[in-house]
Amino acid sequence: MKQSLMLTLCAVSLAGCLNSPAGAEPCSAPDPALLRTTWQSFRTATLAGQPEQVARYYKFPVQLLPPMDGIKPMKITRPVFIKNYVELFQRGPADTEIAMLTAMKKTTGNEYIPQTKFDSAKCAFIGPTRIEDYNFVYDKKAGWQVDSLYYDNNDLELAKSSQLDR
C-alpha cells in the first residue's frame, strides 16, 4: 500500500514539474537579422543556379502561386524541384528566361522585409513574411524557408502545359 501511494505521489510530482513554466522552453521570436541573412544566402544560391543548394531554402512541397485569384497553384515536391529546376526557375520550356530569375537579378540583397507579428502563446509567426515574390515561414528546427512564391502567369501556364509539376 505504501509503495502504490509513493508511486502516485511521484507521478503527480513529475507531472507538475513537466507542466510548470520553469520546465518549459521559453518562447521568443527569432532575431530579425536571421531572416535578412537567410534572404541574402537564398538570393546568392538562386543567382548561382544550383538546384541542390537552392532546395535547402524551400519547405516542400512548395507552392507556385498564380498572380491572380481563381487559378490553382502548382505544388512542387523536392524531387520534381531538383529534376525540373532549370525549366521552373531559369529557362522555361519556351527557352526564355523565367520572370522570377529576371526579377531576382534586379534585387540587391537589401530588400525591405516587413515586420511579421509573432504570437508568443502559439510560439509562431502569424502568417508568412513576404520578401519580393517569396513567402517565408519560420520553423524552430529548419529556420526560415520559402513555402510559396508568386509565379508569373505566362510562366505558370507554360509550366503546367509542360507538366513540370511531375
Coordinates of N, CA and C in Angstrom, one line a residue:
M1 N 0.8 -1.2 0.0 CA 0.0 0.0 0.0 C 0.9 1.2 0.0
K2 N 1.9 1.2 0.8 CA 2.8 2.4 0.9 C 3.5 2.6 -0.4
Q3 N 3.8 1.5 -1.1 CA 4.6 1.6 -2.4 C 3.7 2.2 -3.4
S4 N 2.4 1.9 -3.5 CA 1.5 2.5 -4.5 C 1.2 3.9 -4.2
L5 N 1.1 4.3 -2.9 CA 1.0 5.7 -2.6 C 2.2 6.5 -3.0
M6 N 3.4 5.9 -2.7 CA 4.6 6.6 -3.1 C 4.7 6.8 -4.6
L7 N 4.3 5.8 -5.4 CA 4.4 5.9 -6.8 C 3.4 6.9 -7.3
T8 N 2.2 7.0 -6.7 CA 1.2 8.0 -7.1 C 1.7 9.4 -6.8
L9 N 2.3 9.6 -5.7 CA 2.9 10.9 -5.3 C 4.0 11.3 -6.3
C10 N 4.9 10.4 -6.6 CA 6.0 10.7 -7.6 C 5.4 11.0 -8.9
A11 N 4.4 10.3 -9.4 CA 3.8 10.6 -10.7 C 3.2 12.0 -10.7
V12 N 2.4 12.3 -9.6 CA 1.8 13.7 -9.6 C 2.9 14.8 -9.5
S13 N 3.9 14.5 -8.8 CA 5.0 15.5 -8.7 C 5.7 15.7 -10.0
L14 N 6.0 14.6 -10.7 CA 6.6 14.7 -12.0 C 5.7 15.4 -13.0
A15 N 4.5 15.1 -13.0 CA 3.5 15.8 -13.9 C 3.5 17.3 -13.6
G16 N 3.5 17.6 -12.4 CA 3.6 19.1 -12.0 C 4.8 19.7 -12.6
C17 N 6.0 19.1 -12.5 CA 7.2 19.6 -13.0 C 7.2 19.8 -14.5
L18 N 6.6 18.8 -15.2 CA 6.6 18.9 -16.6 C 5.7 20.0 -17.1
N19 N 4.6 20.3 -16.4 CA 3.7 21.3 -16.8 C 4.0 22.7 -16.3
S20 N 5.0 22.8 -15.5 CA 5.4 24.1 -14.9 C 6.1 25.0 -15.9
P21 N 6.0 26.3 -15.8 CA 6.7 27.2 -16.7 C 8.2 27.1 -16.6
A22 N 8.7 26.7 -15.4 CA 10.1 26.6 -15.3 C 10.7 25.5 -16.1
G23 N 9.9 24.4 -16.3 CA 10.3 23.3 -17.1 C 10.1 23.5 -18.6
A24 N 9.4 24.5 -19.0 CA 9.0 24.8 -20.4 C 10.1 25.6 -21.0
E25 N 10.3 25.3 -22.3 CA 11.3 26.0 -23.1 C 10.7 27.4 -23.4
P26 N 11.5 28.5 -23.2 CA 10.9 29.8 -23.4 C 10.6 30.1 -24.9
C27 N 9.6 30.8 -25.1 CA 9.2 31.1 -26.5 C 9.5 32.5 -26.8
S28 N 10.3 32.7 -27.8 CA 10.6 34.1 -28.2 C 10.8 34.1 -29.7
A29 N 10.6 35.2 -30.3 CA 10.7 35.4 -31.8 C 12.2 35.3 -32.1
P30 N 12.6 34.7 -33.3 CA 14.0 34.7 -33.7 C 14.5 36.1 -34.0
D31 N 15.7 36.3 -33.9 CA 16.4 37.6 -34.3 C 16.0 38.0 -35.7
P32 N 15.5 39.2 -35.9 CA 15.1 39.6 -37.2 C 16.3 39.6 -38.2
A33 N 17.5 39.7 -37.8 CA 18.6 39.6 -38.7 C 18.8 38.3 -39.3
L34 N 18.2 37.2 -38.7 CA 18.3 35.9 -39.2 C 17.5 35.8 -40.6
L35 N 16.4 36.5 -40.7 CA 15.6 36.4 -41.9 C 16.4 37.2 -43.0
R36 N 17.0 38.3 -42.7 CA 17.8 39.1 -43.7 C 19.0 38.2 -44.2
T37 N 19.7 37.5 -43.3 CA 20.8 36.7 -43.6 C 20.3 35.5 -44.5
T38 N 19.2 34.9 -44.2 CA 18.6 33.8 -45.0 C 18.2 34.3 -46.4
W39 N 17.6 35.5 -46.4 CA 17.3 36.1 -47.7 C 18.5 36.3 -48.6
Q40 N 19.5 36.8 -48.0 CA 20.8 37.1 -48.8 C 21.4 35.8 -49.3
S41 N 21.4 34.8 -48.4 CA 22.0 33.5 -48.8 C 21.2 32.8 -49.9
F42 N 19.8 32.9 -49.7 CA 18.9 32.3 -50.7 C 19.1 33.0 -52.0
R43 N 19.2 34.3 -52.0 CA 19.4 35.1 -53.2 C 20.7 34.7 -54.0
T44 N 21.7 34.6 -53.2 CA 23.0 34.2 -53.8 C 22.9 32.8 -54.4
A45 N 22.3 31.8 -53.7 CA 22.2 30.5 -54.2 C 21.3 30.5 -55.5
T46 N 20.2 31.3 -55.5 CA 19.3 31.3 -56.6 C 20.0 31.9 -57.8
L47 N 20.8 32.9 -57.7 CA 21.5 33.5 -58.8 C 22.6 32.6 -59.3
A48 N 23.2 31.7 -58.4 CA 24.2 30.8 -58.8 C 23.6 29.6 -59.6
G49 N 22.3 29.4 -59.4 CA 21.6 28.4 -60.2 C 21.9 26.9 -59.9
Q50 N 22.2 26.7 -58.6 CA 22.5 25.3 -58.2 C 21.3 24.7 -57.4
P51 N 20.5 23.8 -58.1 CA 19.3 23.3 -57.5 C 19.4 22.7 -56.1
E52 N 20.5 21.9 -55.9 CA 20.6 21.3 -54.6 C 20.8 22.3 -53.5
Q53 N 21.6 23.4 -53.8 CA 21.9 24.5 -52.8 C 20.6 25.3 -52.6
V54 N 19.9 25.6 -53.6 CA 18.7 26.4 -53.5 C 17.6 25.6 -52.8
A55 N 17.5 24.3 -53.0 CA 16.4 23.5 -52.4 C 16.5 23.5 -50.9
R56 N 17.7 23.8 -50.3 CA 17.8 23.9 -48.8 C 16.9 25.0 -48.2
Y57 N 16.6 26.0 -49.1 CA 15.8 27.1 -48.6 C 14.3 27.0 -48.8
Y58 N 13.9 25.9 -49.3 CA 12.5 25.6 -49.5 C 11.9 24.6 -48.6
K59 N 10.6 24.9 -48.3 CA 9.8 23.9 -47.5 C 8.9 23.2 -48.5
F60 N 9.1 21.9 -48.6 CA 8.4 21.1 -49.6 C 7.2 20.4 -49.0
P61 N 6.1 20.3 -49.8 CA 6.0 20.8 -51.2 C 5.8 22.3 -51.2
V62 N 6.5 22.9 -52.1 CA 6.4 24.4 -52.3 C 5.3 24.7 -53.3
Q63 N 4.6 25.8 -53.1 CA 3.5 26.2 -54.0 C 4.0 27.3 -54.9
L64 N 3.7 27.1 -56.2 CA 3.9 28.2 -57.1 C 2.5 28.9 -57.3
L65 N 2.4 30.1 -56.7 CA 1.1 30.8 -56.6 C 0.9 31.6 -57.9
P66 N -0.3 31.6 -58.4 CA -0.6 32.4 -59.6 C -0.7 33.9 -59.1
P67 N -0.5 34.9 -60.1 CA -0.6 36.3 -59.7 C -2.0 36.7 -59.4
M68 N -3.0 35.9 -59.9 CA -4.4 36.2 -59.7 C -5.2 35.1 -59.0
D69 N -6.2 35.5 -58.2 CA -7.0 34.5 -57.6 C -7.8 33.8 -58.6
G70 N -8.2 32.6 -58.2 CA -9.1 31.7 -59.1 C -8.3 30.7 -59.9
I71 N -7.0 30.8 -59.9 CA -6.1 29.9 -60.7 C -5.5 29.0 -59.6
K72 N -5.5 27.7 -59.9 CA -5.0 26.7 -58.9 C -3.4 26.8 -58.9
P73 N -2.8 26.9 -57.7 CA -1.4 26.9 -57.6 C -0.8 25.5 -58.0
M74 N 0.5 25.5 -58.4 CA 1.2 24.3 -58.6 C 1.9 23.9 -57.3
K75 N 1.9 22.6 -57.0 CA 2.7 22.1 -55.8 C 3.8 21.3 -56.4
I76 N 5.0 21.7 -55.9 CA 6.2 21.0 -56.4 C 6.9 20.3 -55.2
T77 N 7.2 19.0 -55.4 CA 7.9 18.2 -54.4 C 9.4 18.5 -54.6
R78 N 10.2 18.0 -53.6 CA 11.6 18.2 -53.7 C 12.2 17.5 -54.9
P79 N 11.9 16.2 -55.2 CA 12.4 15.5 -56.4 C 12.1 16.2 -57.7
V80 N 10.9 16.7 -57.8 CA 10.4 17.4 -59.0 C 11.1 18.7 -59.1
F81 N 11.3 19.4 -58.0 CA 12.1 20.7 -57.9 C 13.5 20.5 -58.5
I82 N 14.2 19.5 -58.0 CA 15.6 19.2 -58.5 C 15.5 18.8 -60.0
K83 N 14.6 17.9 -60.4 CA 14.6 17.4 -61.7 C 14.3 18.6 -62.7
N84 N 13.3 19.4 -62.4 CA 12.8 20.5 -63.3 C 13.3 21.9 -63.0
Y85 N 14.4 22.0 -62.2 CA 14.8 23.3 -61.7 C 15.1 24.3 -62.8
V86 N 15.8 23.9 -63.8 CA 16.2 24.8 -64.9 C 14.9 25.3 -65.6
E87 N 14.0 24.5 -65.9 CA 12.7 24.9 -66.6 C 11.8 25.7 -65.7
L88 N 11.8 25.4 -64.4 CA 10.9 26.1 -63.5 C 11.5 27.5 -63.0
F89 N 12.8 27.6 -62.9 CA 13.4 28.8 -62.3 C 14.5 29.5 -63.1
Q90 N 14.8 29.0 -64.3 CA 15.9 29.7 -65.0 C 15.4 29.9 -66.5
R91 N 15.4 28.9 -67.3 CA 14.9 29.0 -68.7 C 13.7 28.1 -68.9
G92 N 12.6 28.6 -69.2 CA 11.4 27.9 -69.3 C 11.4 27.0 -70.6
P93 N 10.3 26.2 -70.8 CA 10.2 25.4 -71.9 C 10.2 26.1 -73.2
A94 N 9.8 27.4 -73.2 CA 9.9 28.2 -74.5 C 11.3 28.8 -74.7
D95 N 12.2 28.4 -73.8 CA 13.6 28.9 -73.9 C 13.7 30.4 -73.7
T96 N 12.9 30.9 -72.8 CA 13.0 32.3 -72.4 C 13.3 32.3 -70.9
E97 N 13.9 33.3 -70.5 CA 14.3 33.4 -69.0 C 13.0 33.6 -68.2
I98 N 12.9 32.8 -67.2 CA 11.8 32.8 -66.2 C 11.7 34.2 -65.5
A99 N 10.5 34.8 -65.4 CA 10.4 36.1 -64.8 C 11.0 36.1 -63.4
M100 N 10.9 35.0 -62.7 CA 11.4 35.0 -61.3 C 12.9 35.3 -61.3
L101 N 13.6 34.7 -62.2 CA 15.1 34.9 -62.3 C 15.4 36.3 -62.7
T102 N 14.6 36.8 -63.7 CA 14.8 38.2 -64.1 C 14.6 39.2 -63.0
A103 N 13.6 38.9 -62.2 CA 13.3 39.8 -61.0 C 14.4 39.6 -59.9
M104 N 14.9 38.4 -59.7 CA 15.9 38.2 -58.7 C 17.2 38.9 -59.1
K105 N 17.5 39.0 -60.4 CA 18.7 39.7 -60.9 C 18.6 41.1 -60.6
K106 N 17.5 41.7 -60.4 CA 17.3 43.1 -60.1 C 17.4 43.4 -58.6
T107 N 17.4 42.4 -57.8 CA 17.4 42.6 -56.4 C 18.9 43.0 -55.9
T108 N 19.0 43.5 -54.7 CA 20.3 43.9 -54.2 C 20.7 43.1 -53.0
G109 N 19.7 42.4 -52.3 CA 20.0 41.7 -51.1 C 19.6 42.5 -49.9
N110 N 19.3 43.8 -50.1 CA 18.9 44.7 -49.0 C 17.4 45.1 -49.2
E111 N 16.6 44.2 -49.7 CA 15.2 44.5 -49.9 C 14.5 44.7 -48.6
Y112 N 13.3 45.4 -48.7 CA 12.5 45.7 -47.5 C 11.9 44.4 -47.0
I113 N 12.1 44.2 -45.7 CA 11.5 43.0 -45.0 C 10.5 43.5 -44.0
P114 N 9.2 43.2 -44.3 CA 8.1 43.7 -43.4 C 8.2 42.9 -42.0
Q115 N 7.8 43.6 -41.0 CA 7.8 43.0 -39.7 C 6.6 42.1 -39.5
T116 N 6.7 40.9 -39.2 CA 5.6 40.0 -39.0 C 5.3 39.8 -37.6
K117 N 4.1 39.8 -37.2 CA 3.7 39.6 -35.8 C 4.0 38.2 -35.3
F118 N 4.5 38.1 -34.1 CA 4.8 36.8 -33.5 C 3.9 36.6 -32.4
D119 N 3.2 35.4 -32.4 CA 2.3 35.0 -31.3 C 3.0 34.2 -30.3
S120 N 3.3 34.8 -29.1 CA 4.0 34.1 -28.1 C 3.3 32.9 -27.5
A121 N 2.0 33.0 -27.5 CA 1.2 31.9 -27.0 C 1.3 30.6 -27.9
K122 N 1.3 30.8 -29.2 CA 1.4 29.7 -30.1 C 2.9 29.5 -30.5
C123 N 3.8 30.4 -30.1 CA 5.2 30.3 -30.4 C 5.4 30.2 -31.9
A124 N 4.7 31.1 -32.6 CA 4.8 31.0 -34.1 C 4.4 32.4 -34.7
F125 N 4.9 32.6 -35.9 CA 4.5 33.9 -36.6 C 3.1 33.8 -37.1
I126 N 2.5 34.9 -37.2 CA 1.1 34.9 -37.8 C 1.3 35.2 -39.3
G127 N 1.2 34.1 -40.0 CA 1.3 34.2 -41.5 C 2.7 34.3 -41.9
P128 N 2.9 34.1 -43.2 CA 4.3 34.2 -43.8 C 4.8 35.6 -43.9
T129 N 6.1 35.8 -44.1 CA 6.7 37.0 -44.3 C 7.1 37.1 -45.8
R130 N 6.6 38.1 -46.5 CA 6.9 38.2 -47.9 C 8.1 39.1 -48.2
I131 N 9.0 38.6 -49.0 CA 10.1 39.3 -49.5 C 10.1 39.2 -51.0
E132 N 9.9 40.3 -51.7 CA 9.7 40.2 -53.2 C 8.6 39.3 -53.5
D133 N 8.8 38.2 -54.2 CA 7.7 37.3 -54.6 C 7.7 36.0 -53.8
Y134 N 8.5 36.0 -52.7 CA 8.7 34.8 -51.9 C 8.1 34.9 -50.5
N135 N 7.3 33.9 -50.1 CA 6.7 33.8 -48.8 C 7.6 32.9 -47.9
F136 N 8.2 33.5 -46.9 CA 9.0 32.8 -45.9 C 8.2 32.5 -44.7
V137 N 8.4 31.3 -44.2 CA 7.8 30.8 -42.9 C 9.0 30.4 -42.0
Y138 N 8.7 30.5 -40.7 CA 9.8 30.1 -39.7 C 9.4 28.8 -39.0
D139 N 10.4 27.9 -39.0 CA 10.3 26.7 -38.3 C 11.5 26.7 -37.3
K140 N 11.2 26.3 -36.0 CA 12.2 26.3 -35.0 C 13.4 25.5 -35.3
K141 N 13.2 24.3 -36.0 CA 14.3 23.5 -36.3 C 15.0 23.8 -37.7
A142 N 14.2 24.2 -38.7 CA 14.7 24.4 -40.0 C 15.1 25.9 -40.2
G143 N 14.6 26.8 -39.4 CA 14.8 28.2 -39.6 C 13.8 28.8 -40.7
W144 N 14.2 29.8 -41.3 CA 13.4 30.5 -42.4 C 13.4 29.7 -43.7
Q145 N 12.3 29.4 -44.2 CA 12.2 28.7 -45.5 C 11.1 29.3 -46.4
V146 N 11.2 29.2 -47.7 CA 10.2 29.6 -48.6 C 9.2 28.5 -48.7
D147 N 7.9 28.8 -48.4 CA 6.9 27.8 -48.5 C 6.0 28.0 -49.7
S148 N 6.0 29.3 -50.3 CA 5.3 29.5 -51.5 C 5.9 30.8 -52.2
L149 N 5.6 30.9 -53.5 CA 6.1 32.1 -54.2 C 5.2 32.4 -55.3
Y150 N 5.1 33.7 -55.6 CA 4.2 34.2 -56.7 C 4.9 34.0 -58.0
Y151 N 4.3 33.3 -58.9 CA 4.9 32.9 -60.2 C 4.2 33.7 -61.3
D152 N 4.9 34.2 -62.3 CA 4.3 34.9 -63.4 C 3.3 34.0 -64.1
N153 N 2.2 34.6 -64.5 CA 1.1 33.8 -65.1 C 1.5 33.1 -66.4
N154 N 2.3 33.8 -67.3 CA 2.8 33.1 -68.5 C 3.7 31.9 -68.2
D155 N 4.6 32.1 -67.2 CA 5.5 31.0 -66.9 C 4.7 29.9 -66.2
L156 N 3.7 30.2 -65.4 CA 2.9 29.2 -64.8 C 2.1 28.4 -65.8
E157 N 1.5 29.0 -66.8 CA 0.8 28.3 -67.8 C 1.7 27.4 -68.6
L158 N 2.9 27.9 -69.0 CA 3.9 27.1 -69.7 C 4.3 25.9 -68.8
A159 N 4.6 26.1 -67.5 CA 5.0 25.0 -66.6 C 3.9 24.0 -66.5
K160 N 2.6 24.4 -66.4 CA 1.5 23.5 -66.3 C 1.4 22.7 -67.6
S161 N 1.4 23.3 -68.7 CA 1.3 22.6 -70.0 C 2.4 21.7 -70.3
S162 N 3.6 22.0 -69.8 CA 4.8 21.1 -69.9 C 4.9 20.1 -68.8
Q163 N 3.9 20.1 -67.9 CA 3.8 19.2 -66.8 C 5.1 19.2 -65.9
L164 N 5.6 20.4 -65.6 CA 6.8 20.5 -64.8 C 6.5 20.2 -63.3
D165 N 5.3 19.9 -63.0 CA 5.0 19.5 -61.6 C 5.1 18.0 -61.3
R166 N 5.6 17.3 -62.3 CA 5.7 15.8 -62.2 C 7.1 15.4 -62.3

